[in-house]
Coordinates of C-alpha atoms and ligand atoms in Angstrom, one line a residue:
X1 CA 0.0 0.0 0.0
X2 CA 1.1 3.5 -0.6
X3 CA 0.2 6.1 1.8
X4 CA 0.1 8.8 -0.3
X5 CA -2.6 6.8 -2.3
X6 CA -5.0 6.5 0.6
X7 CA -7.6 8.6 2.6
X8 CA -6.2 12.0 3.5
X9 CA -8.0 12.6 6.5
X10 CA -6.5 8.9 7.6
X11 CA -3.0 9.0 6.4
X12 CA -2.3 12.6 7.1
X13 CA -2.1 15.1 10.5
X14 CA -4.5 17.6 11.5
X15 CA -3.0 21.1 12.8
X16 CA -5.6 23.6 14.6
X17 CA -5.2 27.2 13.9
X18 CA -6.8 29.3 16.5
X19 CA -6.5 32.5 14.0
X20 CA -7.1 35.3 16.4
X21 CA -3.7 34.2 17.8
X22 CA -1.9 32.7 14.7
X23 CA -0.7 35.9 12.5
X24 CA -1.5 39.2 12.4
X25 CA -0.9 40.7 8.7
X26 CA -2.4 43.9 9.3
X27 CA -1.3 45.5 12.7
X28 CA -4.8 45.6 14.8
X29 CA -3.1 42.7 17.0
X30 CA -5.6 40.2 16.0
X31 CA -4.2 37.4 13.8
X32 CA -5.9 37.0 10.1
X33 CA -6.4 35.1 6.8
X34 CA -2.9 37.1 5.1
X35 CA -1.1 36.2 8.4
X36 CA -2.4 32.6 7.5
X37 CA -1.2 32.6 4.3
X38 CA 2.2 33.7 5.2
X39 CA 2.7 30.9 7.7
X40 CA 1.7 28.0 5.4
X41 CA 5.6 26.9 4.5
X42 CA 6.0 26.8 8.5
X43 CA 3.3 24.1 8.3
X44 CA 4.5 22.5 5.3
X45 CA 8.0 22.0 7.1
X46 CA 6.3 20.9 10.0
X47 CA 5.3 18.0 7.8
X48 CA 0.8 18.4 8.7
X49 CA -1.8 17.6 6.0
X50 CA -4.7 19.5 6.6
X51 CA -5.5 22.3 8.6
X52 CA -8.5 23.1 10.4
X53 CA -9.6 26.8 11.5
X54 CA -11.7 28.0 14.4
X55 CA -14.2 30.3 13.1
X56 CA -13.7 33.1 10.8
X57 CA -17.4 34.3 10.1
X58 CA -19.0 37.8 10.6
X59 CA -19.4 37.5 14.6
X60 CA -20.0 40.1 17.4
X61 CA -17.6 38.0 18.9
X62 CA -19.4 37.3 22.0
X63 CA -17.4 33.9 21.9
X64 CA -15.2 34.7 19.7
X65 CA -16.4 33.7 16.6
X66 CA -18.4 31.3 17.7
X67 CA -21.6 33.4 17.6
X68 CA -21.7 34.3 13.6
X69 CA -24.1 36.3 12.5
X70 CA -23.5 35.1 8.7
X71 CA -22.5 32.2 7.7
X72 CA -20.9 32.8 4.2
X73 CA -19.4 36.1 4.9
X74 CA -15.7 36.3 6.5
X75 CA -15.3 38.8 9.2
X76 CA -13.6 41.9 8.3
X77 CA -11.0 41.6 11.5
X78 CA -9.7 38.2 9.6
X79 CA -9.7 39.5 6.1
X80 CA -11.9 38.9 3.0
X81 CA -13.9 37.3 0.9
X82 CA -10.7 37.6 -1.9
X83 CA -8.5 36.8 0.9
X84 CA -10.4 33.6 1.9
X85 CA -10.3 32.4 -1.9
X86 CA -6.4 33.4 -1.6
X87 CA -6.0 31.3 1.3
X88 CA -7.5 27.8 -0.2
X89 CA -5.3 28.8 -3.5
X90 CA -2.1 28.8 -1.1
X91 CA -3.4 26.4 0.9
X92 CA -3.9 23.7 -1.8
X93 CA -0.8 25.2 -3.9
X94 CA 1.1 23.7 -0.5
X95 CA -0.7 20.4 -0.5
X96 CA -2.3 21.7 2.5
X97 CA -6.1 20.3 3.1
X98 CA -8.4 23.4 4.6
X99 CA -11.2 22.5 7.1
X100 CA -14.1 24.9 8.6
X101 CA -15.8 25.2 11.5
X102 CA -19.4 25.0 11.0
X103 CA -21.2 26.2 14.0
X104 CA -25.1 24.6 13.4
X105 CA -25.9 24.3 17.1
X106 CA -26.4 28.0 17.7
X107 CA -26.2 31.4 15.8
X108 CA -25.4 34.9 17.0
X109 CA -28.0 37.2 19.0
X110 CA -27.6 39.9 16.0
X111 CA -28.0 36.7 12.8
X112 CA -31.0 37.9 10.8
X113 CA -32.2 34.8 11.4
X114 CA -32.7 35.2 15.3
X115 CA -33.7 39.1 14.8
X116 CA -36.3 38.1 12.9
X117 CA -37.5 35.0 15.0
X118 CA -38.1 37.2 18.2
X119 CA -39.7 39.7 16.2
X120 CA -43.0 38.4 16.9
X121 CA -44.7 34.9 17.8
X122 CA -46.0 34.4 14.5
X123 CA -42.8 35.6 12.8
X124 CA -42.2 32.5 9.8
X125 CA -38.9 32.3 11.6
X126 CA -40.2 31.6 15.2
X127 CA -39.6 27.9 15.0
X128 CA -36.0 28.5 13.8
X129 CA -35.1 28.7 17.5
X130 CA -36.5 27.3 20.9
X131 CA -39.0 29.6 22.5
X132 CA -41.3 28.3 25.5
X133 CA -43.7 29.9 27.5
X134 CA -42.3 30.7 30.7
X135 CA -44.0 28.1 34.0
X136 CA -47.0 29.4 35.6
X137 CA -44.7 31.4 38.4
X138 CA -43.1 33.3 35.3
X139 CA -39.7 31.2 36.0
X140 CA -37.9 29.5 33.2
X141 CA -39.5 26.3 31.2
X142 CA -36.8 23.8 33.3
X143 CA -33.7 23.3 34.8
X144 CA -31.4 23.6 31.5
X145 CA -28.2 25.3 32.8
X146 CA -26.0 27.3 30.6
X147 CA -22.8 25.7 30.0
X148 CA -21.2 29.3 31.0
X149 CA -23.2 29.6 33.6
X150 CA -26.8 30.5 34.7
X151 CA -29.8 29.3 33.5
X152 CA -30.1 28.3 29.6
X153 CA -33.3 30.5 29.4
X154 CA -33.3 34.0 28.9
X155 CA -36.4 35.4 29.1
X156 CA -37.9 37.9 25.7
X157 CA -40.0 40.7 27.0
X158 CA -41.0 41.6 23.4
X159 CA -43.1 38.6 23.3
X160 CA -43.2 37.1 26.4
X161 CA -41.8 33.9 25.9
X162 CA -37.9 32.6 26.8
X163 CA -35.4 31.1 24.3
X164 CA -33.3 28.6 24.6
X165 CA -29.3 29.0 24.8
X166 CA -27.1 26.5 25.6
X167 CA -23.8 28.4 25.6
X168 CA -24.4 32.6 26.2
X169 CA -27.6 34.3 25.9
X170 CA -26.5 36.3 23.0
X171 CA -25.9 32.8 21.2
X172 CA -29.4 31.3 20.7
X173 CA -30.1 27.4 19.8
X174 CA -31.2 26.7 16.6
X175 CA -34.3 24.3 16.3
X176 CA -32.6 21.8 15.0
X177 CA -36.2 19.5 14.6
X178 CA -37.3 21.7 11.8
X179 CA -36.3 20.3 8.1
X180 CA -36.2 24.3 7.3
X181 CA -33.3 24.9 9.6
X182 CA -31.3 22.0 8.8
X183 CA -32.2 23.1 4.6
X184 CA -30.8 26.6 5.5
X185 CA -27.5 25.0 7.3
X186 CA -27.0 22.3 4.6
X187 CA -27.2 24.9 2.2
X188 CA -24.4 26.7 3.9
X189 CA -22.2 23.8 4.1
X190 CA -22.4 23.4 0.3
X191 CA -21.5 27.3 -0.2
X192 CA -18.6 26.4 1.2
X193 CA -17.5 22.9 0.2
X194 CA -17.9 24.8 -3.8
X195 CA -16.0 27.5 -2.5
X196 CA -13.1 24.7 -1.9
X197 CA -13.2 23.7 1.5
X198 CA -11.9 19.8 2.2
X199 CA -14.3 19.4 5.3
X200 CA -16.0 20.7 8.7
X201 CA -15.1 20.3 12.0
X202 CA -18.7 20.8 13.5
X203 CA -18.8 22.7 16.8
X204 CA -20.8 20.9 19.7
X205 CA -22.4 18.6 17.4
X206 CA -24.2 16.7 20.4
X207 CA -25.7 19.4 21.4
X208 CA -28.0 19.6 18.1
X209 CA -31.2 17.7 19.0
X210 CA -32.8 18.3 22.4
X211 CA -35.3 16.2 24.4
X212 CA -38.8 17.0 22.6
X213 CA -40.5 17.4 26.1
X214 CA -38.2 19.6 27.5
X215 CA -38.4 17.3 30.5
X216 CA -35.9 18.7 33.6
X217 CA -32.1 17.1 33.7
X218 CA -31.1 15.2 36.5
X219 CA -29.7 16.3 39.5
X220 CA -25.7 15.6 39.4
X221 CA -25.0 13.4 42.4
X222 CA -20.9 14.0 42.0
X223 CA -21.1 17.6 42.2
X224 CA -18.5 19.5 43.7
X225 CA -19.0 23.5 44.4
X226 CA -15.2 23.9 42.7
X227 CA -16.9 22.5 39.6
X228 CA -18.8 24.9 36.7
X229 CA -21.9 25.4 38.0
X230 CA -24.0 23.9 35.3
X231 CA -22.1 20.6 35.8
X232 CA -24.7 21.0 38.8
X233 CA -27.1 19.1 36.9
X234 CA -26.6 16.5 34.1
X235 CA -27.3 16.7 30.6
X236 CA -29.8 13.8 30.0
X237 CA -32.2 15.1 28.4
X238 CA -30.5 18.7 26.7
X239 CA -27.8 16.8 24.8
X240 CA -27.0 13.3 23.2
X241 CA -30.8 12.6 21.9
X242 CA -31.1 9.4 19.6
X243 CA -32.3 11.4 16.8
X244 CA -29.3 14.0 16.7
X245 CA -27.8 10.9 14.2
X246 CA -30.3 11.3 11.6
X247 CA -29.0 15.4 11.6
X248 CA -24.9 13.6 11.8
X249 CA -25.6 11.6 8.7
X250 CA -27.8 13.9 6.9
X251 CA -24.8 16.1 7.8
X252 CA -22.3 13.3 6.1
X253 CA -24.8 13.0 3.1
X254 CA -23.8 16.7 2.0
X255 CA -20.2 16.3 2.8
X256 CA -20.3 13.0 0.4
X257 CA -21.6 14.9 -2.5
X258 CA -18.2 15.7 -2.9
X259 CA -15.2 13.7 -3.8
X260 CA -12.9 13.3 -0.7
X261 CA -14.0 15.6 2.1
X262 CA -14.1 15.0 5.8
X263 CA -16.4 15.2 8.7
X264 CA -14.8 16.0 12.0
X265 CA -17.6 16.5 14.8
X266 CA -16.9 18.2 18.4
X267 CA -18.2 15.4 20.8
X268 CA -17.3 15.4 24.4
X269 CA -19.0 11.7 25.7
X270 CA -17.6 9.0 27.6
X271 CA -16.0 6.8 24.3
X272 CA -18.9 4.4 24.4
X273 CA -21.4 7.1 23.6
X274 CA -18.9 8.9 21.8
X275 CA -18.7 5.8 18.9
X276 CA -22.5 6.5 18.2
X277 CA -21.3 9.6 16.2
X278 CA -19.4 7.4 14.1
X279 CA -23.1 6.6 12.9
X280 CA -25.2 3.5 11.7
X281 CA -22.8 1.5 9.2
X282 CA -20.9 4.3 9.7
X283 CA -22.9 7.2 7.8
X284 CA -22.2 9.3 10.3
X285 CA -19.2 11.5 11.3
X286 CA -15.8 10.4 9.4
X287 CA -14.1 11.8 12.9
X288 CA -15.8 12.0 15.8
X289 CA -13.2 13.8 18.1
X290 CA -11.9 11.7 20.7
X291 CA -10.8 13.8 23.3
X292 CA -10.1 11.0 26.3
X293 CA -6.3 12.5 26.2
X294 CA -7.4 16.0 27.4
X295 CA -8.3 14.9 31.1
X296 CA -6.7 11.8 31.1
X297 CA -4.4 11.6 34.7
X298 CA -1.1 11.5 33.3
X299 CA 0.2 8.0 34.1
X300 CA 1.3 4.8 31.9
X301 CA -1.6 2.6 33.4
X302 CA -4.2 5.6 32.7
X303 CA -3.8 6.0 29.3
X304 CA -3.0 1.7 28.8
X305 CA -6.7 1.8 30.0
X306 CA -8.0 4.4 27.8
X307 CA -6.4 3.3 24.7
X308 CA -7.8 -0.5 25.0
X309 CA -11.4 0.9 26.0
X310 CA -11.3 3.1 22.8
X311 CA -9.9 0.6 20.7
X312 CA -12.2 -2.0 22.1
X313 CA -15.2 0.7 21.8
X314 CA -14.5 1.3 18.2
X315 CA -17.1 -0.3 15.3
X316 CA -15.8 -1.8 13.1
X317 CA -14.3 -0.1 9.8
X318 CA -14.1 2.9 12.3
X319 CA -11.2 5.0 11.6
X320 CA -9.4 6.2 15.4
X321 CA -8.3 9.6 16.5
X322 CA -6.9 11.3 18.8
X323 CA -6.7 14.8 20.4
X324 CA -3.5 16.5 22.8
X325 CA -5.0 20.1 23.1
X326 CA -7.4 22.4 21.6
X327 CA -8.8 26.5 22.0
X328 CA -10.7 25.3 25.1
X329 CA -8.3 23.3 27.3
X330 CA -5.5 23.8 28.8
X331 CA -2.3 23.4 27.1
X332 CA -0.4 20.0 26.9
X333 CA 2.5 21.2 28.4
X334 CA 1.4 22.7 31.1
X335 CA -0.9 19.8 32.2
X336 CA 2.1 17.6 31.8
X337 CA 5.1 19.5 32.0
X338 CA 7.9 20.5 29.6
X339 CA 9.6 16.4 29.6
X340 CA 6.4 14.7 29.4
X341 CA 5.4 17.1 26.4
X342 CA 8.2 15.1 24.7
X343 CA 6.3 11.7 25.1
X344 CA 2.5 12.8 24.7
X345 CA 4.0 14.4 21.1
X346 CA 5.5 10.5 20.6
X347 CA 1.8 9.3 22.3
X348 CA -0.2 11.2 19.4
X349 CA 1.8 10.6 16.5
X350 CA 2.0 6.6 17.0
X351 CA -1.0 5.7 17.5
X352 CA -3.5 4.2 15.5
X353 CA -5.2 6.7 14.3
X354 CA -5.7 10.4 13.1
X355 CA -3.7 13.0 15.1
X356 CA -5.0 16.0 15.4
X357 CA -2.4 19.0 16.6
X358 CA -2.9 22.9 18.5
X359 CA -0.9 25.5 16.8
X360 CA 1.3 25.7 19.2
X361 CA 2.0 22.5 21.1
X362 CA 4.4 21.8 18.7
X363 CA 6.5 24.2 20.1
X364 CA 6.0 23.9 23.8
X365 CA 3.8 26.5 24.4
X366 CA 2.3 26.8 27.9
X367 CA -0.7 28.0 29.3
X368 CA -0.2 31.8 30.3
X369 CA -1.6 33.3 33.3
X370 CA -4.3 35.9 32.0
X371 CA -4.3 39.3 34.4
X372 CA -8.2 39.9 35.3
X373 CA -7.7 43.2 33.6
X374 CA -6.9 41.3 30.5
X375 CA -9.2 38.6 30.7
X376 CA -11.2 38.3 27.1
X377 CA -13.1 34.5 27.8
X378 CA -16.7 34.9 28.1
X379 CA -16.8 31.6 30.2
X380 CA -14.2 33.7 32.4
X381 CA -16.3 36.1 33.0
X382 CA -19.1 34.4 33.5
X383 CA -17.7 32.3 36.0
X384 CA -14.6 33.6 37.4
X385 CA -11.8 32.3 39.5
X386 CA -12.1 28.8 39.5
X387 CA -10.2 28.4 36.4
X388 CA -12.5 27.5 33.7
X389 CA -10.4 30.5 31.4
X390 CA -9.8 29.8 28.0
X391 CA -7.3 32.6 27.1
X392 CA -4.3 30.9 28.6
X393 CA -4.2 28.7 25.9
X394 CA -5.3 31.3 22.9
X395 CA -2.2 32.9 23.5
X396 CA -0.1 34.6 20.4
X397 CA 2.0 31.7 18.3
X398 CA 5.4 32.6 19.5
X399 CA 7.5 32.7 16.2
X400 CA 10.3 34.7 16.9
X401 CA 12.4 36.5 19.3
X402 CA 11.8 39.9 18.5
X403 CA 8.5 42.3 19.4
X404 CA 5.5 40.2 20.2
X405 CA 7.3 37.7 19.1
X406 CA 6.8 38.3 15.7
X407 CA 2.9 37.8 15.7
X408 CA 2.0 41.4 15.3
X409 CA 3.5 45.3 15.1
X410 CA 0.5 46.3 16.8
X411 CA -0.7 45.2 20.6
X412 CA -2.0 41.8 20.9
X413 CA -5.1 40.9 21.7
X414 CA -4.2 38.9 24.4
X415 CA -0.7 38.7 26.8
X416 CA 1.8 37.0 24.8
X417 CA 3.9 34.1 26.8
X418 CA 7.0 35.6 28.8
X419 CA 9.0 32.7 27.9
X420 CA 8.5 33.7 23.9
X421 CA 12.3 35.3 23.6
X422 CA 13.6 31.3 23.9
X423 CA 11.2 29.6 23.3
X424 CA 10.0 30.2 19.5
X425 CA 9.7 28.5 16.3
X426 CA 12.8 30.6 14.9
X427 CA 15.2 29.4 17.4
X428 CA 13.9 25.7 18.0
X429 CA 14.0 25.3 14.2
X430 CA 17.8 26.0 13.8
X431 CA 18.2 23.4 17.0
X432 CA 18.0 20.0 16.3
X433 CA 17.1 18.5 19.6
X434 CA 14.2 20.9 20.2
X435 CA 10.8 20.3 20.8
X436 CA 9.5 21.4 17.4
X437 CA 12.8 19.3 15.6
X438 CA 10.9 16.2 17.5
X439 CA 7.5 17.1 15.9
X440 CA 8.7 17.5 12.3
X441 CA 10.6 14.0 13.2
X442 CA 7.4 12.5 14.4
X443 CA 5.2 13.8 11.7
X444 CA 7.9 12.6 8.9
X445 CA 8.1 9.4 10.6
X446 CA 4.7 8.9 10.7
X447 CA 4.3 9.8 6.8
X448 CA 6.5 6.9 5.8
X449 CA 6.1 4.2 8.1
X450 CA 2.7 2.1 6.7
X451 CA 3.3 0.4 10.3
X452 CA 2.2 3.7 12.2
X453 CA -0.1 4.7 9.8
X454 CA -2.1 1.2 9.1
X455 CA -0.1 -0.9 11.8
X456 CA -2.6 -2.8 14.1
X457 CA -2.3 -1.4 17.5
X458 CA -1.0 -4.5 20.1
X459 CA -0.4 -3.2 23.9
X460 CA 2.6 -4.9 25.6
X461 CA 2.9 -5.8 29.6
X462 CA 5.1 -3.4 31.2
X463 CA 6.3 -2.8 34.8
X464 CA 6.3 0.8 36.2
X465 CA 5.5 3.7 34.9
X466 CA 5.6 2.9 31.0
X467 CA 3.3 2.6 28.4
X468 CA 4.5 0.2 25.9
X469 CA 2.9 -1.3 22.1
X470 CA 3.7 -2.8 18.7
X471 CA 2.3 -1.4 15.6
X472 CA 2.1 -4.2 13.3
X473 CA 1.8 -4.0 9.9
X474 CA 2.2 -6.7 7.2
X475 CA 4.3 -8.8 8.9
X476 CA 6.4 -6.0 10.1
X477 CA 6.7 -4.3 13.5
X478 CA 7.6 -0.9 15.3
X479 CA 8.1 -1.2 19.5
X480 CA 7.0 2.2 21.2
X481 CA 7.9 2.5 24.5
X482 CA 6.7 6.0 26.6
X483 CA 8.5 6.3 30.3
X484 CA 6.0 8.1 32.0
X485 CA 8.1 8.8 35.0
X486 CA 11.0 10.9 35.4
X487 CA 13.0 8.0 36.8
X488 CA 14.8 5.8 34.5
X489 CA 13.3 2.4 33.3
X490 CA 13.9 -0.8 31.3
X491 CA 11.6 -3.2 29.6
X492 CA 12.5 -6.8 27.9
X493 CA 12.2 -6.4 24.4
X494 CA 11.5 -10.3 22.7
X495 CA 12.7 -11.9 20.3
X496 CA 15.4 -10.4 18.3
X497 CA 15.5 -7.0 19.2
X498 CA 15.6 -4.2 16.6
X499 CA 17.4 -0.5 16.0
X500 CA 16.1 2.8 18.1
X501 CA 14.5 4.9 14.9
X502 CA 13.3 8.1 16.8
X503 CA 13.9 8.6 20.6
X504 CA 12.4 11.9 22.3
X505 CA 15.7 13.4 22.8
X506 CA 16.3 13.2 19.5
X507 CA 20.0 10.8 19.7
X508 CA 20.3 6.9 20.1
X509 CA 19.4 6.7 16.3
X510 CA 20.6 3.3 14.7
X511 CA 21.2 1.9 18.7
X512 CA 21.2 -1.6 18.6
X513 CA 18.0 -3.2 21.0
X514 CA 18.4 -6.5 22.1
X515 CA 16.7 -8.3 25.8
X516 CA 16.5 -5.2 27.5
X517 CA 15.3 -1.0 26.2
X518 CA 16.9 1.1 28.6
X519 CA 14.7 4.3 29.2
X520 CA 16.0 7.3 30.5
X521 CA 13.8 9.5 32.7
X522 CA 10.7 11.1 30.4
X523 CA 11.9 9.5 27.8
X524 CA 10.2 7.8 24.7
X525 CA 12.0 5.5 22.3
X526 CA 10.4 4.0 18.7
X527 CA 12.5 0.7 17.9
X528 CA 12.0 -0.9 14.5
X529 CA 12.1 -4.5 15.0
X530 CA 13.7 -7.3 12.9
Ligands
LIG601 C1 -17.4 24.6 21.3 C2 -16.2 25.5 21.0 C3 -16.1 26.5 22.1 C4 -17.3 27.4 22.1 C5 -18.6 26.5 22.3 C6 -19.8 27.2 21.9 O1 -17.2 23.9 22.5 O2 -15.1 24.7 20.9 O3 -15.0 27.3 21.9 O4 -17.3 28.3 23.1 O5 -18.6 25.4 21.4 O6 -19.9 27.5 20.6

């Protein structure tokens, strides 16, 4: 098999652009589509396939983008129109792959759609969103909490009825059961897959189809007051509903009318729910994020035990993936620290599966402490202080050494990292044991080895703190081995060893492996076996 001859959205690697904070091209300190298209070589070097941009649509910007207001428009802070179509001509000129966000779930507070659907109750558009008449007390039609806090209902004077919002009130839910809404969305999806696009990510894509009786959630029995408060009560009945997989496949339907696009939905579930999204003889989502990595505790046995339930959890023909940071968690390295960074970048690119990447990550970047006076997160604000912020890790890409390092003449948006004068893309590109020169390494790796790409994923016994498995393709076999701990460790390697290809510090290439793999503290080693 030839891996350049197969899927691309199996084969290849993901790369996130968060592009308030990628490049600014224009001086307002907000990154844009020019910046983007100035950075696509970096990405090329770095060896990823495809990338994937948060949201770049008309927004008040309430969440950043994630409250648009049109759906085929691009907002003038990120460029326009003529830049976008510049950016998938780059983009595919590079043999880069582009991917959208499509935000269905909700709109903005100022979309014509909404403006027009609280305009009156007998407005055509009233059914485009969730109104209910208030209870007989005047309070809100159930329990539904926010997810950034407060109660999901906000109450409409105009017409005396609430709508629903799962996120803020100025980013109201779509009615997702009626066939003209999901018309008007499909419609946009094809604007933009004609337009070029290779695929969608699809923002909160569980969240699409609510319970038709609007009956109250649960009380959560596990709640802690440290905790956000909705996670006060659960989502049964708000989020997950059988029928949102008819929407996912209808969804998949449109993607299909088009030769060799992708589906990526958002889906945060326990992986047994999570599969469903993979769909009914999988019709559904190509790539339902898996995002058991993001809160996994950070231990060899953990993430052993997560790997086998996902792979074991899987339907089969379903292709894997797997997820190390994104624009609402909290960076890698800082959840794991600097070493570890080193083997969770090994962890994602061997296994089985598509890796997805945070712009970023590949450089070490850590979450940055946000001053309250500088605090831009909605959620932050919403629910200050116990650390639900989402700015630490929307920080400026650190390319360079010099003024903001190199992401904008103007101020930036949001604090840049205090560590960006050493640690940058510039200076970890010219050194070859660097953090980024173990990425492009991995990435390359990765792109010619049919075992890491196709290989069958086979766990191994280990003592301590490691995490050890074969990927076993056609006969032929690579040995990863992660040490978790900062202590040295060994393992028996059987049979008749093999030669170190790749080891986290970058040295030990061509080592001979036979018995015994000696592991040095944080350190990850890929063996090719004989
Ligand atoms: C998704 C996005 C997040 C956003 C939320 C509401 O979870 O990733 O950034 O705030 O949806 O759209």
């Amino acid at each position: 098999m030839n891996i350049a001859a197969t899927v691309w959205w199996q084969a290849g690697t993901i790369y996130q652009i968060y592009p308030r904070s990628f490049q600014d091209a224009n001086g307002d300190g907000i990154g844009d589509l020019t910046g983007i298209i100035g950075r696509l070589p970096y990405l090329t070097r770095l060896g990823v396939d495809a990338i994937w941009l948060s949201p770049i649509f008309p927004s008040p910007m309430a969440d950043f983008g994630y409250d648009i207001s049109d759906y085929i428009g691009i907002d003038p802070i990120f460029g326009t129109s003529a830049d976008f179509d510049a950016l998938v001509a780059a983009a595919h000129g590079q043999r880069l792959k582009l991917i959208l966000d499509l935000v269905p779930n909700h709109t903005s507070d100022q979309h014509p759609w909404f403006l027009e659907s609280r305009g009156s109750r007998d407005n055509p558009k009233r059914d485009w969103y969730i109104w209910r008449d208030p209870k007989p007390d005047g309070s809100a039609p159930n329990n539904w909490m926010s997810e950034f806090g407060g109660s999901a209902w906000q109450f409409d004077d105009a017409t005396g009825q609430y709508y629903y919002h799962a996120f803020l009130d100025k980013q109201p839910d779509l009615n997702w059961r009626n066939p003209e809404v999901r018309h008007a969305i499909y419609e946009v999806m094809r604007f933009w897959l004609r337009r070029g696009v290779d695929g969608f990510r699809v923002d909160v894509i569980w969240h699409l189809i609510k319970d038709g009786e609007f009956r109250d959630n649960p009380v959560n029995p596990n709640f802690n007051a440290g905790r956000p408060p909705h996670e006060a009560v659960l989502t049964l009945h708000s989020a997950d509903q059988p029928e949102v997989q008819e929407v996912v496949a209808e969804m998949r339907r449109v993607v299909d009318e088009f030769d060799d696009r992708v589906l990526i939905g958002e889906v945060y579930l326990p992986v047994e729910r999570l599969v469903a999204y993979y769909g009914k003889d999988l019709s559904g989502a190509n790539l339902p994020f898996n995002f058991a990595l993001l809160s996994a505790p950070w231990n060899a046995r953990e993430i052993a035990a997560l790997i086998d339930r996902y792979e074991q959890a899987l339907p089969l023909g379903a292709w894997p993936n797997w997820v190390l940071g994104n624009h609402d968690r909290p960076r890698v390295a800082s959840r794991v620290g600097a070493a570890q960074a080193r083997v969770a970048a090994m962890l994602l690119l061997t296994l089985r599966g598509t890796p997805t990447l945070y712009y970023g990550d590949e450089i070490g970047m850590r979450q940055v402490a946000i001053p309250a006076e500088r605090v831009q997160d909605p959620f932050e604000k919403n629910v200050p202080g116990i650390g639900v912020g989402r700015d630490g890790c929307r920080t400026p890409m650190q390319w360079g050494a010099t003024d903001n390092a190199g992401f904008t003449s103007g101020e930036p948006w949001l604090p840049l990292a205090d560590d960006f004068a050493t640690d940058n893309a510039a200076a970890f590109a010219s050194d070859p044991h660097s953090i980024l020169s173990l990425y492009v390494k991995l990435i390359d790796l990765r792109k010619h080895t049919l075992e890491l790409v196709f290989g069958d994923y086979v766990p191994l016994q280990t003592a301590g703190d490691v995490l050890a498995y074969l990927r076993v393709y056609d006969g032929r076999a690579l040995l990863v081995a992660l040490n978790f701990s900062s202590e040295a460790a060994s393992m028996h390697v059987e049979g008749e060893g093999g030669e170190i290809a790749l080891t986290t510090e970058l040295d030990r290439r061509g080592e001979n492996v036979s018995g015994v793999l000696e592991l040095r503290g944080n350190e990850g080693v890929i063996v090719r076996l004989r």
